[in-house]
Amino acid sequence: MDPCAVVQKKLASDEKCLICTETSLLLDYGKSPRYLAVVEKQDDHVIFLFTTSRVPVLSPGDLTVDQVLPIDSDLGCFLDSSNTAKSSDHPQAFKLRLKSNQHNLLLELPQQQSTRDLLGQIKSAKDLYTQNAGFGSPPTFSWLSKYCSRNSGTTNPFQDDVFDPLAHMNLTSNGVGQTVDVATAERQGFDDDFSNMLTLNASNLANSQSRESLDMLDRDEDEPDTVYNIQKQLGIGYGLELPVGQKSVTTREVFVKRYMAQREVEFTNIEKLRVFCGTWNVNGQSPKESLKEWLAMDDEPPDIYAIGFQELDLSKEAFIFTDSPKEAEWQRDVKTNLHPKARYRKVKSCRLVGILLIIYIQEKHKPNLHFLDSDQVATGIMGIMGNKGGVSIRMSVHNTSFCFINSHLAAHQEEFERRNQDYRDIDSKMKFKQFSPPLTIKEHDITFWIGDLNYRIHGMPIDEVKYNISNALYGKLLPHDQLYTQLGKSDVFSGYSEGDIHFTPTYKYDTGTDNFDTSEKSRIPAWCDRILWKGNGVRQIRYDSHPQLRVSDHKPVSALFDAGIRVIDVEKSKKVYEDVMKKLDRIENEYLPQVKLDNTEFVFEDVKFNEPQKRVLTVANIGQVPVEYEFINKLDDISFCKSWLNVTPCKDSILPGDCCDISLMVFVDKDTAGDLNSKAEKMEDILVLHLTGGKDFFIPVSGKYIPSSFGTPIETLVQMHGPIREVAVGDLISFGSPKANTSALGSDQPYTCPKEIFRLVNHLFKYGKAQEDLFLQPGNQGEIQQIRDALDTGNPDLIPGSVHSVAEAMLLFLESLPQPVIPFAQYQTCLDCSNNFMLSKQALQKIPLSHRNVFKYLCAFLRELLKHSENNNLEAKFLASLFGNVFLRSRPGKEDRSPSRREQARMEEAKKAAFVYHFLTNEYDE
């Protein structure tokens, strides 16, 4: 009898069993037969787990409700990493773990069509819950209480007690041993730090496509999570050498590492690894051609693959949600088309919207792989949108550290400086946080930087460019290539090398052809897609494009390298280590550290909002011993410097006779401008430079900050009838005080809305309402600074810069408000009523009038933009998500990176979008 029909007879009339399949619950003492069903009631979906008195089930009396799991944000569903084949009577079975706040179940399911259908139902239900939670009322599942009470005899009898013994015995309420997640994916470096939301593809059951499982697609399931294996993955060894990449803990270890590095030639051997780097902007397309011509064109297989994609997903949903079906498609296609002469394991993958980086390594090298970590930096509009930016994965093989970066820099021919700034942002902000302090890109032996760097050919007519291409006269084009002309001549990609280019430009083609762009825009061909490297012992073997792949308007590029890696001879390293320790003992007994500073005070003049200023402090070691320095906190301070000041490196070691340049950068951003504008904080600080085993140096740092409308409260802005640069400091403070009144204004009355916001909105409406990709294309930083000056000084009347720069300036202006448009006090209230338009309108009545006027004015403007969506391609959901994060901000606090907080943050993002969505799709009239 169909088990689905049997389950249906146990349900109420308005409850429907969508699918049911046989499974086994894995317990410490063995397996127990169960039936797993997905039940639907209206938009609620629930997993039911039934015990059964016989298999196959024949009647409703055979089934008893065992567990009930709502399919909501708490539910995680993913493949278990332990070896299924060894514990199963069915070699084709696999293990599936269901986890929520109350459940942790391990099930065994057969690889058959019914199982694929079941998992497809769970995925669909999960997607529906996410949608409803974002733009409606999330289910309460209150109707499940009648089922939960039936199995009350199996619940934890201590769960309501102050002390629950089961919680301290690592047991679930049914006595089943609960897996201790010691080797969590995050600690192993195998997690992309996204949600564990199920995104299984029914056509390939063995490869779960959740964010976690996509990253762990090729993890060795024969290798259990023993302490030894966890140590290997984390790079924790028992040898005397200090592995590359591990931050030293003590002063002695710092200098042991330094002296060992100086003598490493005495105990290391150099071995060659062949590294394949490939990059392709796929223009949002799905794979339609074999990738072997790209990934497996060489006779011998590479040891490491680093494969980067850009524009993986161009849908608006990709900007808002973390999951993308396109990623799963390309991940599978890459795996299928790796070189057939070797066996590979995926090390890690990392995705930021449409930017995806995948690293594979030959299976034989896996035991020597450790210290895995990843990070991502968004450089799109406001510096947070992930349509542009970079992702990075670092790892160590033997004693050599690798860093791979895949980036997509700013587009368009004229955005040369924006691309340079994107590089600087990625290079400076990319941090590998599993290390303390976090590692940077520069702290690696070998770095490969790949991607759609978007640098163009300039200063040459398109006809001349195409003539040179058709005659393979690439040498005449390269002097006009924006990247080629600055490599080695500026700070952009400083220290990086690129091989000689002997292939046709890779952009832009008519999709499906080898013809350059024949559209109305007729873009100039360019080498947008590049592969660079930095580090000793790297030799490029080839550098090619692959024009036979035509699915995109870009052509893929690949390069093959030989990279020399250091392999330690343990016995020799022990002898060198003993010599180093003896030398340190002798030095420590004879000398004290001594340094000389080239400057003891720093004064920054005319500091402006969002415009960094930099100075350099040089510290020279004039003593006879190595010196370790560190900037330390002053008494009762939580940081060694103010938030508007950045010091790098904040900790380092200097050998005798050497110098260290320390960067001191002053940068007033949206988080620090408010206190400086209001004079609640002065631009004054004292740095304490501490020498380990020596004395402290006190270095005053001060600056003159020019107040800006960016970072000024709405209440102050509406009272200022002139530009902020013309307002006396005393008046500026009085405008923002609680006792401010119209006396400071004379006969003038407050504005309904700040004139700065009015000018920005008016400009966008007049010149940008039909602009394609409005609020998606980032602005130019130089132009944004000009816009700031125009708002702060009142000149010129016409706001300078492109529409995209004005759009980003407006978002930055709103982000910089000390109190957001919806004040902090009303934040939670607005979230709580986000599922109801009437309640949302009532919540607005509680915010100050000036804030309410700004909200109404901006929402009216956004509704007008949506009337031109045929031209600007804007959608209400996208604008609701973007401006929801601008209008509604929680109070600043300590960053919480725990999984529970990340899930809560995702729910808050959805509610913020839902709140704003009401006012973009409905007229608001008080």
PDB file of N, CA, C and O in Angstrom, residues 194 280-284 308-315 317-319 321-324 326-327 330 350-357 376 385-391 406-408 452:
ATOM      1  N   PHE A 194      27.763  30.686   4.897  1.00  0.00           N
ATOM      2  CA  PHE A 194      26.407  30.983   4.530  1.00  0.00           C
ATOM      3  C   PHE A 194      25.490  30.072   5.341  1.00  0.00           C
ATOM      4  O   PHE A 194      25.932  29.259   6.121  1.00  0.00           O
ATOM      5  N   TRP A 280      36.741  33.214 -15.904  1.00  0.00           N
ATOM      6  CA  TRP A 280      35.734  33.355 -16.960  1.00  0.00           C
ATOM      7  C   TRP A 280      34.544  34.143 -16.435  1.00  0.00           C
ATOM      8  O   TRP A 280      33.954  33.770 -15.423  1.00  0.00           O
ATOM      9  N   ASN A 281      34.213  35.226 -17.118  1.00  0.00           N
ATOM     10  CA  ASN A 281      32.969  35.940 -16.878  1.00  0.00           C
ATOM     11  C   ASN A 281      31.904  35.265 -17.740  1.00  0.00           C
ATOM     12  O   ASN A 281      31.933  35.365 -18.965  1.00  0.00           O
ATOM     13  N   VAL A 282      30.950  34.583 -17.093  1.00  0.00           N
ATOM     14  CA  VAL A 282      29.996  33.753 -17.835  1.00  0.00           C
ATOM     15  C   VAL A 282      28.693  34.486 -18.145  1.00  0.00           C
ATOM     16  O   VAL A 282      27.755  33.892 -18.670  1.00  0.00           O
ATOM     17  N   ASN A 283      28.591  35.777 -17.774  1.00  0.00           N
ATOM     18  CA  ASN A 283      27.470  36.621 -18.188  1.00  0.00           C
ATOM     19  C   ASN A 283      26.113  36.035 -17.779  1.00  0.00           C
ATOM     20  O   ASN A 283      25.119  36.159 -18.505  1.00  0.00           O
ATOM     21  N   GLY A 284      26.068  35.379 -16.619  1.00  0.00           N
ATOM     22  CA  GLY A 284      24.807  34.860 -16.103  1.00  0.00           C
ATOM     23  C   GLY A 284      24.285  33.636 -16.825  1.00  0.00           C
ATOM     24  O   GLY A 284      23.146  33.206 -16.576  1.00  0.00           O
ATOM     25  N   GLY A 308      38.042  30.639 -11.310  1.00  0.00           N
ATOM     26  CA  GLY A 308      37.218  31.774 -10.915  1.00  0.00           C
ATOM     27  C   GLY A 308      36.157  32.093 -11.957  1.00  0.00           C
ATOM     28  O   GLY A 308      36.424  32.044 -13.165  1.00  0.00           O
ATOM     29  N   PHE A 309      34.966  32.415 -11.469  1.00  0.00           N
ATOM     30  CA  PHE A 309      33.877  32.865 -12.333  1.00  0.00           C
ATOM     31  C   PHE A 309      33.421  34.244 -11.882  1.00  0.00           C
ATOM     32  O   PHE A 309      33.473  34.571 -10.688  1.00  0.00           O
ATOM     33  N   GLN A 310      32.940  35.032 -12.843  1.00  0.00           N
ATOM     34  CA  GLN A 310      32.299  36.304 -12.533  1.00  0.00           C
ATOM     35  C   GLN A 310      30.950  36.329 -13.250  1.00  0.00           C
ATOM     36  O   GLN A 310      30.749  35.625 -14.234  1.00  0.00           O
ATOM     37  N   GLU A 311      30.052  37.178 -12.733  1.00  0.00           N
ATOM     38  CA  GLU A 311      28.684  37.275 -13.270  1.00  0.00           C
ATOM     39  C   GLU A 311      28.052  35.894 -13.371  1.00  0.00           C
ATOM     40  O   GLU A 311      27.387  35.558 -14.352  1.00  0.00           O
ATOM     41  N   LEU A 312      28.254  35.107 -12.329  1.00  0.00           N
ATOM     42  CA  LEU A 312      27.682  33.763 -12.292  1.00  0.00           C
ATOM     43  C   LEU A 312      26.163  33.823 -12.332  1.00  0.00           C
ATOM     44  O   LEU A 312      25.507  32.995 -12.947  1.00  0.00           O
ATOM     45  N   ASP A 313      25.608  34.818 -11.648  1.00  0.00           N
ATOM     46  CA  ASP A 313      24.153  34.967 -11.573  1.00  0.00           C
ATOM     47  C   ASP A 313      23.843  36.458 -11.654  1.00  0.00           C
ATOM     48  O   ASP A 313      24.257  37.225 -10.797  1.00  0.00           O
ATOM     49  N   LEU A 314      23.106  36.862 -12.683  1.00  0.00           N
ATOM     50  CA  LEU A 314      22.784  38.276 -12.878  1.00  0.00           C
ATOM     51  C   LEU A 314      21.394  38.637 -12.406  1.00  0.00           C
ATOM     52  O   LEU A 314      20.960  39.779 -12.572  1.00  0.00           O
ATOM     53  N   SER A 315      20.686  37.688 -11.787  1.00  0.00           N
ATOM     54  CA  SER A 315      19.324  37.971 -11.342  1.00  0.00           C
ATOM     55  C   SER A 315      19.335  38.922 -10.157  1.00  0.00           C
ATOM     56  O   SER A 315      20.301  38.984  -9.387  1.00  0.00           O
ATOM     57  N   GLU A 317      17.612  38.576  -7.581  1.00  0.00           N
ATOM     58  CA  GLU A 317      17.579  37.772  -6.352  1.00  0.00           C
ATOM     59  C   GLU A 317      18.978  37.465  -5.848  1.00  0.00           C
ATOM     60  O   GLU A 317      19.203  37.311  -4.649  1.00  0.00           O
ATOM     61  N   ALA A 318      19.948  37.395  -6.764  1.00  0.00           N
ATOM     62  CA  ALA A 318      21.315  37.082  -6.349  1.00  0.00           C
ATOM     63  C   ALA A 318      21.907  38.175  -5.480  1.00  0.00           C
ATOM     64  O   ALA A 318      22.800  37.932  -4.675  1.00  0.00           O
ATOM     65  N   PHE A 319      21.400  39.413  -5.603  1.00  0.00           N
ATOM     66  CA  PHE A 319      21.890  40.514  -4.779  1.00  0.00           C
ATOM     67  C   PHE A 319      21.299  40.451  -3.379  1.00  0.00           C
ATOM     68  O   PHE A 319      21.830  41.022  -2.441  1.00  0.00           O
ATOM     69  N   PHE A 321      19.537  37.351  -1.911  1.00  0.00           N
ATOM     70  CA  PHE A 321      19.580  36.056  -1.238  1.00  0.00           C
ATOM     71  C   PHE A 321      20.946  35.413  -1.452  1.00  0.00           C
ATOM     72  O   PHE A 321      21.639  35.677  -2.422  1.00  0.00           O
ATOM     73  N   THR A 322      21.314  34.526  -0.542  1.00  0.00           N
ATOM     74  CA  THR A 322      22.649  33.934  -0.597  1.00  0.00           C
ATOM     75  C   THR A 322      22.737  32.762  -1.552  1.00  0.00           C
ATOM     76  O   THR A 322      23.800  32.464  -2.060  1.00  0.00           O
ATOM     77  N   ASP A 323      21.639  32.057  -1.792  1.00  0.00           N
ATOM     78  CA  ASP A 323      21.685  30.863  -2.623  1.00  0.00           C
ATOM     79  C   ASP A 323      21.484  31.208  -4.087  1.00  0.00           C
ATOM     80  O   ASP A 323      20.734  32.116  -4.442  1.00  0.00           O
ATOM     81  N   SER A 324      22.162  30.453  -4.953  1.00  0.00           N
ATOM     82  CA  SER A 324      22.021  30.646  -6.390  1.00  0.00           C
ATOM     83  C   SER A 324      22.064  29.302  -7.084  1.00  0.00           C
ATOM     84  O   SER A 324      23.043  28.543  -6.924  1.00  0.00           O
ATOM     85  N   LYS A 326      22.606  28.769 -10.118  1.00  0.00           N
ATOM     86  CA  LYS A 326      23.680  28.778 -11.131  1.00  0.00           C
ATOM     87  C   LYS A 326      24.992  28.243 -10.543  1.00  0.00           C
ATOM     88  O   LYS A 326      25.790  27.620 -11.246  1.00  0.00           O
ATOM     89  N   GLU A 327      25.213  28.505  -9.269  1.00  0.00           N
ATOM     90  CA  GLU A 327      26.461  28.021  -8.665  1.00  0.00           C
ATOM     91  C   GLU A 327      26.539  26.507  -8.733  1.00  0.00           C
ATOM     92  O   GLU A 327      27.577  25.933  -9.078  1.00  0.00           O
ATOM     93  N   TRP A 330      27.492  25.257 -12.279  1.00  0.00           N
ATOM     94  CA  TRP A 330      28.903  25.423 -12.657  1.00  0.00           C
ATOM     95  C   TRP A 330      29.825  24.575 -11.790  1.00  0.00           C
ATOM     96  O   TRP A 330      30.858  24.081 -12.272  1.00  0.00           O
ATOM     97  N   CYS A 350      34.222  29.625  -2.510  1.00  0.00           N
ATOM     98  CA  CYS A 350      33.752  30.845  -1.856  1.00  0.00           C
ATOM     99  C   CYS A 350      33.055  31.696  -2.905  1.00  0.00           C
ATOM    100  O   CYS A 350      33.583  31.885  -4.003  1.00  0.00           O
ATOM    101  N   ARG A 351      31.837  32.198  -2.573  1.00  0.00           N
ATOM    102  CA  ARG A 351      31.070  32.977  -3.542  1.00  0.00           C
ATOM    103  C   ARG A 351      30.565  34.270  -2.920  1.00  0.00           C
ATOM    104  O   ARG A 351      30.123  34.292  -1.780  1.00  0.00           O
ATOM    105  N   LEU A 352      30.628  35.341  -3.694  1.00  0.00           N
ATOM    106  CA  LEU A 352      30.034  36.627  -3.353  1.00  0.00           C
ATOM    107  C   LEU A 352      29.166  37.041  -4.527  1.00  0.00           C
ATOM    108  O   LEU A 352      29.669  37.461  -5.572  1.00  0.00           O
ATOM    109  N   VAL A 353      27.847  36.874  -4.373  1.00  0.00           N
ATOM    110  CA  VAL A 353      26.881  37.143  -5.441  1.00  0.00           C
ATOM    111  C   VAL A 353      27.294  36.374  -6.685  1.00  0.00           C
ATOM    112  O   VAL A 353      27.144  35.167  -6.744  1.00  0.00           O
ATOM    113  N   GLY A 354      27.861  37.036  -7.708  1.00  0.00           N
ATOM    114  CA  GLY A 354      28.222  36.337  -8.944  1.00  0.00           C
ATOM    115  C   GLY A 354      29.687  35.991  -9.055  1.00  0.00           C
ATOM    116  O   GLY A 354      30.133  35.519 -10.100  1.00  0.00           O
ATOM    117  N   ILE A 355      30.471  36.230  -8.001  1.00  0.00           N
ATOM    118  CA  ILE A 355      31.916  35.965  -8.032  1.00  0.00           C
ATOM    119  C   ILE A 355      32.172  34.663  -7.270  1.00  0.00           C
ATOM    120  O   ILE A 355      31.914  34.574  -6.068  1.00  0.00           O
ATOM    121  N   LEU A 356      32.669  33.662  -7.974  1.00  0.00           N
ATOM    122  CA  LEU A 356      32.874  32.334  -7.381  1.00  0.00           C
ATOM    123  C   LEU A 356      34.313  31.891  -7.592  1.00  0.00           C
ATOM    124  O   LEU A 356      34.849  32.004  -8.698  1.00  0.00           O
ATOM    125  N   LEU A 357      34.935  31.386  -6.541  1.00  0.00           N
ATOM    126  CA  LEU A 357      36.283  30.833  -6.606  1.00  0.00           C
ATOM    127  C   LEU A 357      36.244  29.401  -6.088  1.00  0.00           C
ATOM    128  O   LEU A 357      35.692  29.137  -5.016  1.00  0.00           O
ATOM    129  N   GLN A 376      35.827  37.542   1.837  1.00  0.00           N
ATOM    130  CA  GLN A 376      35.269  38.225   0.678  1.00  0.00           C
ATOM    131  C   GLN A 376      35.134  39.703   0.988  1.00  0.00           C
ATOM    132  O   GLN A 376      34.929  40.102   2.127  1.00  0.00           O
ATOM    133  N   MET A 385      27.582  46.347  -1.786  1.00  0.00           N
ATOM    134  CA  MET A 385      26.899  45.500  -2.754  1.00  0.00           C
ATOM    135  C   MET A 385      27.912  44.572  -3.412  1.00  0.00           C
ATOM    136  O   MET A 385      28.979  44.991  -3.851  1.00  0.00           O
ATOM    137  N   GLY A 386      27.556  43.287  -3.466  1.00  0.00           N
ATOM    138  CA  GLY A 386      28.514  42.275  -3.900  1.00  0.00           C
ATOM    139  C   GLY A 386      28.553  42.008  -5.383  1.00  0.00           C
ATOM    140  O   GLY A 386      29.129  41.011  -5.802  1.00  0.00           O
ATOM    141  N   ASN A 387      27.927  42.877  -6.211  1.00  0.00           N
ATOM    142  CA  ASN A 387      28.036  42.663  -7.650  1.00  0.00           C
ATOM    143  C   ASN A 387      29.446  42.939  -8.148  1.00  0.00           C
ATOM    144  O   ASN A 387      29.827  42.483  -9.223  1.00  0.00           O
ATOM    145  N   LYS A 388      30.216  43.697  -7.398  1.00  0.00           N
ATOM    146  CA  LYS A 388      31.642  43.879  -7.667  1.00  0.00           C
ATOM    147  C   LYS A 388      32.393  43.628  -6.368  1.00  0.00           C
ATOM    148  O   LYS A 388      31.883  43.883  -5.277  1.00  0.00           O
ATOM    149  N   GLY A 389      33.636  43.155  -6.505  1.00  0.00           N
ATOM    150  CA  GLY A 389      34.424  42.870  -5.307  1.00  0.00           C
ATOM    151  C   GLY A 389      35.324  41.680  -5.551  1.00  0.00           C
ATOM    152  O   GLY A 389      35.705  41.390  -6.693  1.00  0.00           O
ATOM    153  N   GLY A 390      35.683  40.987  -4.476  1.00  0.00           N
ATOM    154  CA  GLY A 390      36.591  39.856  -4.607  1.00  0.00           C
ATOM    155  C   GLY A 390      36.360  38.816  -3.536  1.00  0.00           C
ATOM    156  O   GLY A 390      35.858  39.110  -2.449  1.00  0.00           O
ATOM    157  N   VAL A 391      36.712  37.584  -3.861  1.00  0.00           N
ATOM    158  CA  VAL A 391      36.707  36.479  -2.893  1.00  0.00           C
ATOM    159  C   VAL A 391      38.099  35.870  -2.888  1.00  0.00           C
ATOM    160  O   VAL A 391      38.822  35.937  -3.886  1.00  0.00           O
ATOM    161  N   ASN A 406      39.974  35.972  -6.554  1.00  0.00           N
ATOM    162  CA  ASN A 406      39.174  36.134  -7.763  1.00  0.00           C
ATOM    163  C   ASN A 406      38.372  37.425  -7.593  1.00  0.00           C
ATOM    164  O   ASN A 406      37.642  37.571  -6.608  1.00  0.00           O
ATOM    165  N   SER A 407      38.491  38.350  -8.539  1.00  0.00           N
ATOM    166  CA  SER A 407      37.827  39.642  -8.370  1.00  0.00           C
ATOM    167  C   SER A 407      37.111  40.062  -9.641  1.00  0.00           C
ATOM    168  O   SER A 407      37.458  39.644 -10.751  1.00  0.00           O
ATOM    169  N   HIS A 408      36.112  40.892  -9.447  1.00  0.00           N
ATOM    170  CA  HIS A 408      35.403  41.540 -10.551  1.00  0.00           C
ATOM    171  C   HIS A 408      35.405  43.027 -10.230  1.00  0.00           C
ATOM    172  O   HIS A 408      34.717  43.472  -9.307  1.00  0.00           O
ATOM    173  N   ASP A 452      37.869  39.096 -13.782  1.00  0.00           N
ATOM    174  CA  ASP A 452      37.506  40.129 -14.757  1.00  0.00           C
ATOM    175  C   ASP A 452      37.916  41.462 -14.150  1.00  0.00           C
ATOM    176  O   ASP A 452      37.152  42.082 -13.414  1.00  0.00           O
TER     177      ASP A 452
END
